[in-house]
Each structure stands twice: as C-alpha cells, then as structure tokens.
Amino acid sequence: MVSIFDAATSEEDVTGRDLGRAVESLLAGWAERLAVPVEVWALPTGEVPDGTARLAYRVLVDALDRGAGAREISVAMTTGRTLRLTVSCDGVSPQYDAREADKEAAAANPLRAQVAALRGVYSTGSGASEHMTITLELPLP
C-alpha cells in the first residue's frame, strides 16, 4: 500500500492563500495512486492564517491515512467564521472502533493537542458498521 505521505504536498508549501489548491491536489493524487474514489463536496475559498492552513492540511492527511482501505471517501473543507473539515469514509474495516481510536489517539496524536491549543475540535465517529467520519473545526480570527 502507498503511504498517504507519498502523495502529499510538503506541508511547508501550504499557505493560507492556497489551501484550496493544495487540498485539491492532495485529493487528486491520493485518489489516483490508491484507486479510491474521492468525492469533493467543498474546498476552502477564503484565506486563513498560514499556521491554521498547515494544521488543517496535516489533519486531512491524517484522516486520509486513517481511512486507508476505504471503498470511497468524501471530503468537505470550508472557511467562514471557522475552518471546517469533514472526511467521510465508506467501506472501512468493520473491526475499526472509532471511539477506541479516539481514546488512543488523544494521547498519542500531537495533531489533537495542536487543535486543542487553538480551541478547536478534532473527532472521529462511526455510524454504520463500515462508515467512519472524521471532523475538524478550528476558529478563525
């Protein structure tokens, strides 16, 4: 399996002005290399602080990596008063327990600490047996 990091633009290249293009490029490359359909619901159009853009991009890469093996992935990232990211993965392993992953990840994932430091929320949930949703919400200045 190809690592998501092989398909990703360097995080340092992502700016608050070009976040939408960077996300679009990441999703296209990831879908092509791993042959997983990616439906893009929305891309950010507003400018955000560079640090916020880089963090959101890293969370997206992490979410795609956690959804590896899915049959289909849908992504929406929008900007307004907040930057919101939703990654929906269908066809993930039924053994995947999102609540346990959140508990484990809270301590082990530095992204969650960075999101919390910005008063944001990064969470994972599961509904149907083969469905996982990862969400991010970061307040914008």
PDB file of C-alpha atoms in Angstrom:
ATOM      1  CA  MET A   1       0.000   0.000   0.000  1.00  0.00           C
ATOM      2  CA  VAL A   2       1.215   3.523  -0.800  1.00  0.00           C
ATOM      3  CA  SER A   3       1.534   5.836   2.175  1.00  0.00           C
ATOM      4  CA  ILE A   4      -0.614   8.962   2.045  1.00  0.00           C
ATOM      5  CA  PHE A   5       2.538  10.926   2.748  1.00  0.00           C
ATOM      6  CA  ASP A   6       3.930   9.824  -0.632  1.00  0.00           C
ATOM      7  CA  ALA A   7       1.042  11.624  -2.350  1.00  0.00           C
ATOM      8  CA  ALA A   8       1.054  14.739  -0.183  1.00  0.00           C
ATOM      9  CA  THR A   9       2.449  18.158  -0.967  1.00  0.00           C
ATOM     10  CA  SER A  10       5.066  19.207   1.523  1.00  0.00           C
ATOM     11  CA  GLU A  11       3.300  20.794   4.461  1.00  0.00           C
ATOM     12  CA  GLU A  12       5.699  23.754   4.341  1.00  0.00           C
ATOM     13  CA  ASP A  13       4.384  24.572   0.844  1.00  0.00           C
ATOM     14  CA  VAL A  14       0.819  25.054   2.105  1.00  0.00           C
ATOM     15  CA  THR A  15      -0.233  28.623   2.799  1.00  0.00           C
ATOM     16  CA  GLY A  16      -3.494  30.161   3.916  1.00  0.00           C
ATOM     17  CA  ARG A  17      -3.899  31.662   0.462  1.00  0.00           C
ATOM     18  CA  ASP A  18      -3.541  28.407  -1.496  1.00  0.00           C
ATOM     19  CA  LEU A  19      -5.099  25.900   0.915  1.00  0.00           C
ATOM     20  CA  GLY A  20      -7.886  25.019  -1.538  1.00  0.00           C
ATOM     21  CA  ARG A  21      -5.421  24.213  -4.338  1.00  0.00           C
ATOM     22  CA  ALA A  22      -3.200  22.190  -2.004  1.00  0.00           C
ATOM     23  CA  VAL A  23      -6.187  20.149  -0.770  1.00  0.00           C
ATOM     24  CA  GLU A  24      -7.448  19.596  -4.315  1.00  0.00           C
ATOM     25  CA  SER A  25      -4.003  18.422  -5.434  1.00  0.00           C
ATOM     26  CA  LEU A  26      -3.644  16.103  -2.442  1.00  0.00           C
ATOM     27  CA  LEU A  27      -7.044  14.506  -3.029  1.00  0.00           C
ATOM     28  CA  ALA A  28      -6.493  14.034  -6.761  1.00  0.00           C
ATOM     29  CA  GLY A  29      -3.086  12.454  -6.254  1.00  0.00           C
ATOM     30  CA  TRP A  30      -4.258  10.244  -3.426  1.00  0.00           C
ATOM     31  CA  ALA A  31      -7.304   9.001  -5.339  1.00  0.00           C
ATOM     32  CA  GLU A  32      -5.233   8.283  -8.440  1.00  0.00           C
ATOM     33  CA  ARG A  33      -2.413   6.464  -6.672  1.00  0.00           C
ATOM     34  CA  LEU A  34      -4.594   4.343  -4.409  1.00  0.00           C
ATOM     35  CA  ALA A  35      -7.524   3.880  -6.827  1.00  0.00           C
ATOM     36  CA  VAL A  36     -10.079   5.006  -4.249  1.00  0.00           C
ATOM     37  CA  PRO A  37     -12.890   7.286  -5.435  1.00  0.00           C
ATOM     38  CA  VAL A  38     -12.771  10.634  -3.635  1.00  0.00           C
ATOM     39  CA  GLU A  39     -15.829  12.864  -3.799  1.00  0.00           C
ATOM     40  CA  VAL A  40     -15.044  16.507  -3.055  1.00  0.00           C
ATOM     41  CA  TRP A  41     -18.032  18.279  -1.550  1.00  0.00           C
ATOM     42  CA  ALA A  42     -16.340  21.637  -0.924  1.00  0.00           C
ATOM     43  CA  LEU A  43     -12.932  23.278  -0.922  1.00  0.00           C
ATOM     44  CA  PRO A  44     -11.890  26.322   1.097  1.00  0.00           C
ATOM     45  CA  THR A  45     -12.153  29.612  -0.760  1.00  0.00           C
ATOM     46  CA  GLY A  46     -11.282  32.121   1.948  1.00  0.00           C
ATOM     47  CA  GLU A  47      -7.794  32.983   3.112  1.00  0.00           C
ATOM     48  CA  VAL A  48      -6.833  31.675   6.549  1.00  0.00           C
ATOM     49  CA  PRO A  49      -3.690  32.110   8.663  1.00  0.00           C
ATOM     50  CA  ASP A  50      -0.801  30.013   7.357  1.00  0.00           C
ATOM     51  CA  GLY A  51      -0.452  28.051  10.606  1.00  0.00           C
ATOM     52  CA  THR A  52      -4.150  27.163  10.563  1.00  0.00           C
ATOM     53  CA  ALA A  53      -3.907  26.097   6.916  1.00  0.00           C
ATOM     54  CA  ARG A  54      -0.938  23.838   7.620  1.00  0.00           C
ATOM     55  CA  LEU A  55      -2.641  22.262  10.631  1.00  0.00           C
ATOM     56  CA  ALA A  56      -5.851  21.620   8.657  1.00  0.00           C
ATOM     57  CA  TYR A  57      -3.798  20.079   5.849  1.00  0.00           C
ATOM     58  CA  ARG A  58      -1.979  17.788   8.326  1.00  0.00           C
ATOM     59  CA  VAL A  59      -5.317  16.740   9.849  1.00  0.00           C
ATOM     60  CA  LEU A  60      -6.637  15.938   6.357  1.00  0.00           C
ATOM     61  CA  VAL A  61      -3.559  13.814   5.623  1.00  0.00           C
ATOM     62  CA  ASP A  62      -4.027  12.050   8.979  1.00  0.00           C
ATOM     63  CA  ALA A  63      -7.732  11.464   8.267  1.00  0.00           C
ATOM     64  CA  LEU A  64      -6.995  10.013   4.831  1.00  0.00           C
ATOM     65  CA  ASP A  65      -4.339   7.784   6.337  1.00  0.00           C
ATOM     66  CA  ARG A  66      -6.814   6.568   8.997  1.00  0.00           C
ATOM     67  CA  GLY A  67      -9.346   5.858   6.247  1.00  0.00           C
ATOM     68  CA  ALA A  68      -6.889   3.786   4.215  1.00  0.00           C
ATOM     69  CA  GLY A  69      -8.642   0.800   2.720  1.00  0.00           C
ATOM     70  CA  ALA A  70     -11.994   2.559   2.363  1.00  0.00           C
ATOM     71  CA  ARG A  71     -14.060   1.913  -0.760  1.00  0.00           C
ATOM     72  CA  GLU A  72     -14.990   5.585  -1.105  1.00  0.00           C
ATOM     73  CA  ILE A  73     -14.053   8.836   0.620  1.00  0.00           C
ATOM     74  CA  SER A  74     -15.893  12.158   0.678  1.00  0.00           C
ATOM     75  CA  VAL A  75     -14.224  15.397   1.775  1.00  0.00           C
ATOM     76  CA  ALA A  76     -15.521  18.874   2.543  1.00  0.00           C
ATOM     77  CA  MET A  77     -13.388  21.756   3.804  1.00  0.00           C
ATOM     78  CA  THR A  78     -14.963  25.186   4.199  1.00  0.00           C
ATOM     79  CA  THR A  79     -13.979  28.523   5.666  1.00  0.00           C
ATOM     80  CA  GLY A  80     -16.100  31.206   7.271  1.00  0.00           C
ATOM     81  CA  ARG A  81     -16.008  32.053  10.953  1.00  0.00           C
ATOM     82  CA  THR A  82     -14.397  28.662  11.362  1.00  0.00           C
ATOM     83  CA  LEU A  83     -12.435  26.280   9.203  1.00  0.00           C
ATOM     84  CA  ARG A  84     -14.408  23.044   8.996  1.00  0.00           C
ATOM     85  CA  LEU A  85     -13.237  19.733   7.614  1.00  0.00           C
ATOM     86  CA  THR A  86     -15.305  16.583   7.249  1.00  0.00           C
ATOM     87  CA  VAL A  87     -13.868  13.348   5.900  1.00  0.00           C
ATOM     88  CA  SER A  88     -16.384  10.537   5.418  1.00  0.00           C
ATOM     89  CA  CYS A  89     -15.043   7.056   4.683  1.00  0.00           C
ATOM     90  CA  ASP A  90     -17.274   4.222   3.483  1.00  0.00           C
ATOM     91  CA  GLY A  91     -16.073   0.645   3.405  1.00  0.00           C
ATOM     92  CA  VAL A  92     -13.599   0.829   6.271  1.00  0.00           C
ATOM     93  CA  SER A  93     -12.898  -2.328   8.215  1.00  0.00           C
ATOM     94  CA  PRO A  94     -15.815  -3.294  10.487  1.00  0.00           C
ATOM     95  CA  GLN A  95     -13.281  -4.081  13.223  1.00  0.00           C
ATOM     96  CA  TYR A  96     -12.415  -0.380  13.373  1.00  0.00           C
ATOM     97  CA  ASP A  97     -13.766   1.153  16.582  1.00  0.00           C
ATOM     98  CA  ALA A  98     -13.710   4.942  16.249  1.00  0.00           C
ATOM     99  CA  ARG A  99     -14.283   5.560  19.968  1.00  0.00           C
ATOM    100  CA  GLU A 100     -11.302   3.434  20.937  1.00  0.00           C
ATOM    101  CA  ALA A 101      -9.217   5.081  18.229  1.00  0.00           C
ATOM    102  CA  ASP A 102     -10.144   8.499  19.606  1.00  0.00           C
ATOM    103  CA  LYS A 103      -9.130   7.461  23.128  1.00  0.00           C
ATOM    104  CA  GLU A 104      -5.807   6.094  21.930  1.00  0.00           C
ATOM    105  CA  ALA A 105      -5.197   8.964  19.555  1.00  0.00           C
ATOM    106  CA  ALA A 106      -5.913  11.657  22.132  1.00  0.00           C
ATOM    107  CA  ALA A 107      -2.731  10.803  23.980  1.00  0.00           C
ATOM    108  CA  ALA A 108      -0.611   9.719  21.030  1.00  0.00           C
ATOM    109  CA  ASN A 109      -1.590  12.181  18.304  1.00  0.00           C
ATOM    110  CA  PRO A 110       0.158  15.553  18.533  1.00  0.00           C
ATOM    111  CA  LEU A 111      -2.310  16.936  15.988  1.00  0.00           C
ATOM    112  CA  ARG A 112      -5.080  16.687  18.554  1.00  0.00           C
ATOM    113  CA  ALA A 113      -3.003  18.688  21.026  1.00  0.00           C
ATOM    114  CA  GLN A 114      -2.311  21.358  18.392  1.00  0.00           C
ATOM    115  CA  VAL A 115      -6.013  21.556  17.508  1.00  0.00           C
ATOM    116  CA  ALA A 116      -6.957  21.826  21.184  1.00  0.00           C
ATOM    117  CA  ALA A 117      -4.380  24.588  21.691  1.00  0.00           C
ATOM    118  CA  LEU A 118      -6.249  26.628  19.057  1.00  0.00           C
ATOM    119  CA  ARG A 119      -9.585  25.930  20.817  1.00  0.00           C
ATOM    120  CA  GLY A 120     -10.566  23.581  18.019  1.00  0.00           C
ATOM    121  CA  VAL A 121     -12.160  20.149  17.891  1.00  0.00           C
ATOM    122  CA  TYR A 122     -10.829  17.045  16.108  1.00  0.00           C
ATOM    123  CA  SER A 123     -13.015  13.963  16.426  1.00  0.00           C
ATOM    124  CA  THR A 124     -13.771  10.594  14.892  1.00  0.00           C
ATOM    125  CA  GLY A 125     -17.140   8.894  14.821  1.00  0.00           C
ATOM    126  CA  SER A 126     -18.701   5.834  13.294  1.00  0.00           C
ATOM    127  CA  GLY A 127     -22.282   5.144  12.372  1.00  0.00           C
ATOM    128  CA  ALA A 128     -22.904   2.146  10.196  1.00  0.00           C
ATOM    129  CA  SER A 129     -20.580  -0.796  10.610  1.00  0.00           C
ATOM    130  CA  GLU A 130     -18.375   0.220   7.671  1.00  0.00           C
ATOM    131  CA  HIS A 131     -18.564   4.013   7.974  1.00  0.00           C
ATOM    132  CA  MET A 132     -16.227   6.480   9.687  1.00  0.00           C
ATOM    133  CA  THR A 133     -16.434  10.276   9.857  1.00  0.00           C
ATOM    134  CA  ILE A 134     -13.548  12.485  10.919  1.00  0.00           C
ATOM    135  CA  THR A 135     -14.242  16.138  11.673  1.00  0.00           C
ATOM    136  CA  LEU A 136     -12.166  19.196  12.405  1.00  0.00           C
ATOM    137  CA  GLU A 137     -13.346  22.629  13.461  1.00  0.00           C
ATOM    138  CA  LEU A 138     -10.887  25.476  14.011  1.00  0.00           C
ATOM    139  CA  PRO A 139     -11.971  29.001  14.951  1.00  0.00           C
ATOM    140  CA  LEU A 140     -10.650  31.704  12.630  1.00  0.00           C
ATOM    141  CA  PRO A 141      -9.617  35.215  13.667  1.00  0.00           C
TER     142      PRO A 141
END
